[in-house]
Coordinates of C-alpha atoms in Angstrom, one line a residue:
Chain Y
M1 CA 91.8 -17.6 239.9
E2 CA 95.5 -19.2 239.1
D3 CA 97.0 -15.8 239.4
V4 CA 95.0 -15.2 243.2
I5 CA 96.3 -18.5 244.4
N6 CA 100.0 -18.6 243.6
A7 CA 100.0 -14.8 244.9
Y8 CA 98.6 -15.9 248.5
I9 CA 101.1 -18.8 248.4
S10 CA 103.8 -16.8 247.2
Q11 CA 103.1 -13.6 249.7
E12 CA 101.9 -15.4 252.8
I13 CA 103.1 -19.0 252.8
V14 CA 106.7 -19.2 251.0
A15 CA 109.2 -18.4 253.8
D16 CA 112.0 -19.3 251.4
P17 CA 112.8 -16.3 248.6
A18 CA 114.6 -18.9 246.5
L19 CA 111.4 -20.9 245.8
L20 CA 110.0 -17.8 244.1
P21 CA 108.5 -17.4 241.6
L22 CA 106.1 -20.2 242.0
S23 CA 105.1 -22.1 239.0
D24 CA 101.5 -23.2 238.7
D25 CA 102.7 -26.8 238.8
A26 CA 105.1 -26.5 241.2
P27 CA 104.7 -29.3 244.0
L28 CA 103.3 -27.8 247.0
L29 CA 103.4 -30.8 249.4
E30 CA 106.2 -32.8 248.3
G31 CA 108.2 -29.6 247.9
G32 CA 107.4 -28.8 251.5
I33 CA 105.8 -25.5 250.5
L34 CA 102.5 -26.7 252.2
D35 CA 102.5 -28.2 255.5
S36 CA 99.3 -28.9 257.7
L37 CA 99.4 -25.3 259.2
S38 CA 99.9 -23.4 256.2
L39 CA 97.5 -25.6 254.3
L40 CA 94.8 -24.5 257.1
R41 CA 95.6 -21.1 256.3
L42 CA 95.2 -21.8 252.4
V43 CA 91.9 -23.2 253.4
V44 CA 90.6 -20.4 255.3
F45 CA 91.8 -17.8 252.3
V46 CA 90.0 -19.7 249.8
E47 CA 87.0 -20.2 251.8
E48 CA 86.5 -16.6 252.5
R49 CA 88.0 -15.6 248.9
F50 CA 85.3 -18.1 246.9
G51 CA 82.7 -18.7 249.3
I52 CA 82.7 -22.1 249.6
T53 CA 83.7 -25.0 252.4
V54 CA 86.2 -27.2 251.9
G55 CA 85.2 -30.4 253.9
E56 CA 88.0 -32.4 255.7
G57 CA 87.7 -35.2 253.1
D58 CA 88.7 -32.8 250.4
L59 CA 91.9 -32.2 251.8
L60 CA 94.0 -34.6 249.5
P61 CA 97.3 -34.3 247.6
Q62 CA 95.4 -34.7 244.4
N63 CA 93.5 -31.3 245.3
F64 CA 96.2 -29.5 247.1
G65 CA 99.3 -30.8 245.5
S66 CA 99.8 -27.8 243.0
V67 CA 98.3 -24.4 242.4
N68 CA 96.9 -25.9 239.0
T69 CA 95.4 -28.9 241.0
I70 CA 93.9 -26.0 243.6
C71 CA 92.2 -24.3 241.0
A72 CA 90.6 -27.2 239.2
Y73 CA 89.4 -28.3 242.6
L74 CA 88.0 -25.1 243.1
R75 CA 86.2 -24.8 239.7
A76 CA 84.4 -28.3 240.3
R77 CA 83.2 -27.0 243.5
Q78 CA 82.0 -23.3 242.3
P79 CA 78.1 -23.3 242.9
G80 CA 77.6 -22.6 239.1
K81 CA 79.6 -25.5 238.3
Q82 CA 78.0 -27.7 240.6
E83 CA 74.3 -27.0 239.3
A84 CA 75.6 -27.3 236.0
G85 CA 77.1 -30.6 236.3
R86 CA 73.5 -31.6 238.2
G87 CA 71.4 -29.6 235.5
Chain X
M1 CA 124.3 -51.4 280.1
A2 CA 122.1 -53.2 277.2
E3 CA 119.1 -55.3 278.2
S4 CA 119.6 -59.1 277.5
R5 CA 116.6 -60.7 275.6
A6 CA 115.5 -62.5 278.8
E7 CA 115.4 -59.3 280.6
R8 CA 113.4 -57.8 278.3
L9 CA 111.0 -60.8 278.0
L10 CA 110.8 -60.4 281.9
R11 CA 110.2 -57.0 281.7
V12 CA 107.2 -56.8 279.2
L13 CA 105.5 -60.0 281.0
E14 CA 105.7 -57.8 284.0
G15 CA 104.3 -54.7 282.7
V16 CA 101.5 -57.0 280.7
A17 CA 100.8 -58.8 284.3
Y18 CA 100.8 -55.3 286.1
W19 CA 98.3 -53.6 283.6
A20 CA 96.2 -56.4 283.0
V21 CA 95.7 -58.0 286.3
V22 CA 97.0 -56.0 289.2
A23 CA 96.3 -52.5 288.1
P24 CA 92.8 -53.1 287.5
A25 CA 92.4 -55.1 291.1
L26 CA 94.1 -52.4 292.8
A27 CA 92.1 -49.9 291.4
C28 CA 89.0 -51.4 293.0
L29 CA 90.7 -51.0 296.4
P30 CA 90.1 -48.0 298.6
A31 CA 92.5 -45.3 296.9
S32 CA 94.8 -45.1 300.0
L33 CA 95.6 -48.7 299.8
G34 CA 95.5 -49.1 295.9
Y35 CA 98.1 -46.1 295.7
R36 CA 100.0 -47.2 298.3
L37 CA 100.8 -50.7 296.7
A38 CA 101.2 -48.9 293.4
C39 CA 104.2 -47.4 295.1
W40 CA 105.5 -50.7 296.3
R41 CA 105.4 -51.7 292.7
G42 CA 107.1 -48.6 291.9
D43 CA 110.1 -49.2 294.5
W44 CA 110.1 -52.8 293.0
T45 CA 110.7 -51.5 289.5
L46 CA 113.3 -49.2 290.8
R47 CA 115.5 -51.7 292.3
H48 CA 115.1 -54.2 289.2
R49 CA 115.8 -52.1 286.5
P50 CA 119.4 -50.7 287.1
A51 CA 119.8 -49.5 283.6
K52 CA 116.8 -47.4 283.6
R53 CA 117.2 -46.2 286.8
T54 CA 120.9 -45.0 285.9
E55 CA 119.7 -43.6 282.8
L56 CA 117.0 -41.4 284.6
A57 CA 119.4 -40.3 287.2
G58 CA 121.9 -39.5 284.8
N59 CA 119.7 -37.3 282.7
L60 CA 118.1 -35.2 286.0
R61 CA 121.9 -34.8 286.9
R62 CA 122.9 -33.6 283.6
L63 CA 119.6 -31.2 283.2
L64 CA 119.2 -30.1 286.8
G65 CA 122.9 -30.8 287.8
G66 CA 123.3 -27.5 289.7
E67 CA 120.2 -27.5 291.6
L68 CA 120.2 -30.9 292.4
G69 CA 121.7 -32.7 295.7
P70 CA 122.2 -36.7 295.7
A71 CA 119.7 -37.2 298.1
A72 CA 117.1 -35.0 295.9
A73 CA 118.1 -37.0 292.8
Q74 CA 117.5 -40.4 294.3
R75 CA 114.1 -39.1 295.7
L76 CA 113.0 -38.1 292.1
T77 CA 114.0 -41.0 290.9
R78 CA 112.1 -42.9 293.2
D79 CA 109.0 -40.7 293.0
W80 CA 109.5 -41.3 288.9
F81 CA 108.9 -45.2 289.2
R82 CA 106.3 -44.6 291.7
F83 CA 104.3 -42.4 289.5
T84 CA 104.6 -44.4 286.4
S85 CA 102.9 -47.1 288.3
C86 CA 100.4 -44.7 290.0
E87 CA 99.4 -43.8 286.7
A88 CA 98.3 -47.4 285.6
I89 CA 95.7 -46.8 288.7
D90 CA 94.8 -43.4 287.3
V91 CA 93.9 -45.1 283.9
M92 CA 91.8 -48.0 285.5
R93 CA 90.0 -45.4 287.6
L94 CA 88.5 -43.8 284.6
R95 CA 86.2 -46.9 284.4
H96 CA 82.6 -45.9 284.1
R97 CA 82.0 -42.1 284.4
A98 CA 85.4 -41.9 285.9
R99 CA 84.0 -40.7 289.1
A100 CA 86.6 -42.9 290.9
L101 CA 89.4 -40.9 289.4
G102 CA 87.7 -37.5 289.7
R103 CA 87.1 -37.9 293.5
L104 CA 90.8 -37.7 293.9
V105 CA 91.7 -34.8 291.5
E106 CA 91.1 -31.0 292.7
V107 CA 90.5 -29.1 289.2
R108 CA 91.7 -25.4 289.8
G109 CA 91.0 -22.8 287.2
R110 CA 88.1 -24.6 285.7
E111 CA 86.4 -21.3 285.3
H112 CA 89.3 -20.4 282.7
L113 CA 88.1 -22.9 280.5
E114 CA 84.5 -22.1 281.2
A115 CA 85.2 -18.6 280.3
A116 CA 87.2 -19.4 277.3
L117 CA 84.7 -21.5 275.7
A118 CA 82.1 -18.7 276.1
A119 CA 83.8 -16.6 273.6
G120 CA 82.9 -19.5 270.8
N121 CA 86.1 -20.2 269.4
G122 CA 87.0 -23.5 271.1
V123 CA 90.0 -23.6 273.5
I124 CA 93.3 -25.3 273.0
L125 CA 94.8 -26.9 276.2
C126 CA 98.3 -27.3 276.4
S127 CA 100.3 -29.6 278.6
A128 CA 103.4 -31.7 278.3
H129 CA 104.6 -35.2 279.0
F130 CA 104.0 -34.5 282.5
G131 CA 102.3 -36.7 285.6
S132 CA 98.9 -38.2 284.0
Y133 CA 98.5 -35.6 281.7
D134 CA 96.2 -38.2 279.3
C135 CA 94.4 -39.0 282.4
A136 CA 93.8 -35.1 282.9
F137 CA 92.3 -34.7 279.2
S138 CA 90.1 -38.1 279.4
L139 CA 88.9 -36.6 283.1
L140 CA 87.8 -33.1 281.5
G141 CA 86.3 -35.0 278.7
A142 CA 84.3 -37.0 281.5
S143 CA 83.5 -34.0 283.6
G144 CA 81.4 -32.6 280.7
F145 CA 83.8 -31.0 278.3
A146 CA 84.0 -32.2 274.4
V147 CA 87.7 -32.9 274.6
T148 CA 89.8 -34.1 271.5
T149 CA 93.4 -34.4 271.8
I150 CA 96.2 -34.2 269.1
G151 CA 98.9 -37.0 269.4
R152 CA 100.1 -40.0 268.7
W153 CA 99.3 -42.9 270.8
Q154 CA 102.4 -44.0 272.2
H155 CA 102.1 -47.8 271.7
N156 CA 101.6 -46.9 268.0
Y157 CA 105.0 -45.6 267.4
T158 CA 107.5 -46.8 270.1
A159 CA 110.1 -48.9 268.1
G160 CA 110.5 -52.6 268.8
L161 CA 107.1 -53.6 269.8
S162 CA 105.5 -56.7 268.4
R163 CA 101.9 -56.5 266.9
A164 CA 100.8 -58.3 269.8
E165 CA 102.3 -55.8 272.1
R166 CA 100.5 -52.8 270.3
R167 CA 97.2 -54.4 270.4
F168 CA 97.7 -55.1 274.5
W169 CA 98.7 -51.4 275.0
D170 CA 95.6 -50.3 273.2
L171 CA 93.2 -52.4 275.0
A172 CA 94.8 -51.9 278.1
Q173 CA 95.8 -48.4 278.2
A174 CA 94.4 -46.3 275.2
R175 CA 90.8 -47.8 275.0
R176 CA 90.6 -46.3 278.7
L177 CA 91.3 -43.1 277.9
R178 CA 89.8 -42.6 274.7
R179 CA 86.2 -43.5 275.6
H180 CA 86.0 -40.2 277.3
R181 CA 87.2 -38.1 274.4
H182 CA 85.0 -36.6 272.2
R183 CA 86.5 -37.6 268.9
P184 CA 89.3 -39.9 268.0
N185 CA 92.9 -38.8 268.4
I186 CA 94.1 -36.1 265.4
E187 CA 97.6 -37.9 265.2
P188 CA 100.4 -36.0 263.2
W189 CA 101.8 -38.8 261.3
P190 CA 104.3 -37.6 258.8
G191 CA 102.1 -36.5 255.3
R192 CA 99.0 -36.1 257.1
I193 CA 98.3 -32.9 255.7
Q194 CA 94.8 -32.9 257.4
V195 CA 95.8 -32.5 260.8
A196 CA 95.6 -28.6 261.2
A197 CA 92.4 -28.5 259.5
Q198 CA 90.9 -31.2 261.9
A199 CA 92.2 -29.5 264.7
A200 CA 90.3 -26.4 263.7
A201 CA 87.1 -28.4 263.1
V202 CA 87.4 -29.2 266.7
L203 CA 87.6 -25.5 267.7
R204 CA 84.9 -24.3 265.2
A205 CA 82.8 -26.7 267.2
N206 CA 83.6 -24.9 270.2
E207 CA 85.3 -27.8 272.0
V208 CA 88.6 -28.3 273.8
L209 CA 91.6 -29.6 271.9
T210 CA 94.6 -30.7 274.2
I211 CA 97.9 -31.3 273.3
A212 CA 101.5 -31.9 274.8
I213 CA 103.7 -29.5 273.5
D214 CA 106.8 -31.2 274.5
A215 CA 107.2 -33.9 272.1
P216 CA 110.4 -34.2 270.2
P217 CA 110.0 -33.3 266.5
L218 CA 110.0 -35.9 264.2
D219 CA 112.7 -36.2 261.7
T220 CA 109.9 -35.0 258.8
D221 CA 109.2 -32.1 261.3
Q222 CA 112.6 -30.4 262.1
A223 CA 112.2 -27.6 259.7
R224 CA 109.4 -26.4 261.6
A225 CA 110.7 -26.6 264.7
V226 CA 112.0 -23.5 267.1
Q227 CA 114.3 -23.3 269.5
V228 CA 113.2 -22.2 272.8
P229 CA 114.6 -21.6 276.3
F230 CA 113.9 -25.0 278.1
L231 CA 115.1 -26.0 281.5
G232 CA 118.2 -23.8 281.1
R233 CA 119.4 -25.0 277.6
Q234 CA 117.7 -24.5 274.1
A235 CA 114.9 -27.1 273.1
R236 CA 113.8 -27.7 269.5
L237 CA 109.7 -27.7 269.8
L238 CA 107.1 -27.7 267.2
P239 CA 104.8 -24.4 267.9
G240 CA 102.2 -25.7 266.3
A241 CA 99.9 -25.0 268.7
V242 CA 100.4 -21.3 268.9
A243 CA 100.3 -21.2 265.3
L244 CA 96.9 -22.9 265.4
A245 CA 95.8 -20.4 268.0
Q246 CA 96.7 -17.7 265.7
A247 CA 95.0 -19.0 262.9
T248 CA 91.9 -19.8 264.5
G249 CA 91.5 -17.1 267.1
A250 CA 91.2 -19.8 269.6
P251 CA 92.7 -19.1 273.2
L252 CA 95.3 -21.0 274.4
L253 CA 95.2 -22.3 278.0
M254 CA 98.1 -24.4 279.9
G255 CA 97.0 -27.5 282.2
F256 CA 99.2 -29.3 284.4
L257 CA 98.4 -32.3 286.4
Y258 CA 100.3 -33.1 289.5
R259 CA 100.3 -35.7 292.2
T260 CA 100.3 -34.6 295.9
A261 CA 102.5 -36.0 298.6
D262 CA 100.2 -38.8 299.6
Y263 CA 100.7 -40.3 295.8
R264 CA 96.7 -40.7 295.3
H265 CA 95.4 -37.2 295.2
Q266 CA 96.2 -34.7 292.5
V267 CA 95.5 -31.2 291.4
L268 CA 94.7 -30.1 287.8
E269 CA 95.9 -26.7 287.6
I270 CA 94.6 -24.7 284.3
S271 CA 95.8 -21.3 283.6
P272 CA 94.3 -18.2 282.5
P273 CA 94.8 -17.6 278.5
V274 CA 98.4 -17.2 277.5
T275 CA 99.1 -14.2 275.2
V276 CA 99.7 -15.4 271.6
T277 CA 99.9 -12.8 269.5
G278 CA 103.0 -11.4 267.5
D279 CA 105.9 -13.9 266.6
V280 CA 104.9 -17.6 266.8
A281 CA 108.2 -18.2 267.9
A282 CA 108.2 -15.6 270.6
A283 CA 104.6 -16.6 271.6
F284 CA 105.7 -20.3 272.0
A285 CA 108.7 -19.7 274.2
R286 CA 106.2 -18.2 276.7
C287 CA 104.3 -21.4 276.6
A288 CA 107.3 -23.6 276.8
A289 CA 108.7 -21.2 279.8
R290 CA 105.4 -22.4 281.7
V291 CA 106.1 -26.4 280.6
S292 CA 109.6 -25.8 282.1
A293 CA 108.7 -24.1 285.1
A294 CA 106.2 -26.8 286.0
I295 CA 109.3 -29.3 285.3
R296 CA 111.3 -27.6 287.5
A297 CA 108.9 -27.2 290.3
R298 CA 108.2 -30.9 290.2
P299 CA 110.8 -32.7 288.0
A300 CA 109.8 -36.5 289.2
H301 CA 106.3 -35.8 287.0
W302 CA 108.4 -35.4 283.7
A303 CA 108.2 -38.5 281.6
F304 CA 110.9 -37.7 279.4
W305 CA 114.0 -38.2 282.1
A306 CA 114.2 -41.9 281.5
C307 CA 114.1 -41.3 277.6
T308 CA 117.4 -40.1 276.6
G309 CA 116.8 -40.3 272.8
D310 CA 114.1 -38.1 273.0
L311 CA 116.1 -35.5 275.2
A312 CA 118.6 -35.4 272.4
D313 CA 116.0 -35.0 269.9
L314 CA 114.6 -32.2 271.8
G315 CA 118.6 -30.8 271.8
L316 CA 118.5 -30.8 275.6
I317 CA 121.5 -33.1 276.0
E318 CA 124.3 -34.3 273.0
A319 CA 123.4 -37.1 271.4
R320 CA 126.1 -39.7 271.5
S321 CA 126.9 -42.5 269.4
P322 CA 126.0 -45.9 270.8
D323 CA 129.7 -46.6 271.7
G324 CA 129.6 -43.7 273.7
G325 CA 126.9 -44.6 276.1
I326 CA 123.8 -42.7 275.0
Q327 CA 121.6 -44.9 272.8
H328 CA 118.0 -44.1 271.6
D329 CA 115.7 -46.8 272.7
G330 CA 112.7 -45.6 270.4
S331 CA 110.6 -42.9 271.8
A332 CA 108.5 -41.3 274.6
A333 CA 109.4 -43.6 277.1
S334 CA 108.8 -47.3 275.9
V335 CA 105.2 -48.5 276.9
P336 CA 106.5 -51.5 278.9
A337 CA 109.1 -49.0 280.8
R338 CA 106.1 -46.7 281.5
G339 CA 103.9 -49.6 282.7

């Protein structure tokens, strides 16, 4: 999952080649890599790729601050995980 | 010419009295009389605010100099002050279901808005700080469209306002505009990463998203700004509306509300969809060209003539040091100045 997210951000969002390669813990928001519009594109991508819906309330720095936090958020949102959590 | 403390206090008190007492009363009079009296008040502020008058006329000459004679500049300056007074009446006439204002506004191109919504992707309606643009957005909301605006409320970011002043402008102005909007304004403050997603949610619900695209970028947004031809120069503007249209597939329309010669009747012209495919900057330049053309056609409607700092932030005029004469007095025509 980290590879998929990292590849998308590196190829579709990062405009400055000097920022590549992107490490999984690189700060995406403080580092200016993600802004409001690129975050929207990323959200659309993860919604389509992982079959989840990202609510407005989930658009927080702790969920989208780095590739690692995005993946942690997505793992927590995956249907299987949610059911396992409830069960 | 710096404004003294006493002059500022008098200006603020006059603005408060106008918005709190006079404008609501004028809005209850027959429109011909109410707007006539608002024009008189505009003429009075023109005479009693020489610094603002000089700033405005100077900026008109700087940007439109070659195409503007002295008499035309004088007329535009007078109209700018009259329009700002008339805008208060427009806001007051949004009362109840806004019929008092709706009767005075001819909407041209409503069919473009309806056709665009029929596609189911929502609509981005772009305008500028031009005429009573905020009233235009609310009027569309009152006429049955679900309208949400991306924009910061002016009183929340104008520098130098006290807490009481901010509260007053919220009650006197923003509350009246807000009640016809479907959702609260989406305010793009620095660090608010949810803005585009909130805007996309509006479009997904097949609603109308309105935005004035000529705002000067904040310092934190400068990296995202693009240079586009504007009023014969190059302006730095944020192309977010186009980027959002590309990301969501929503059609982008342009809309401008302008006042006719009798000051009370207005026309809201809504365009067919603008092509937004391809390079973001190039597509945005097409939108900026529409704004630029609207301003050139009716210059007195543009709010930023009286905001030298904003014009400098847009890159349209050179920023000078305070001792050089041009000073940044906050942003977007401080609220009392527009009152």
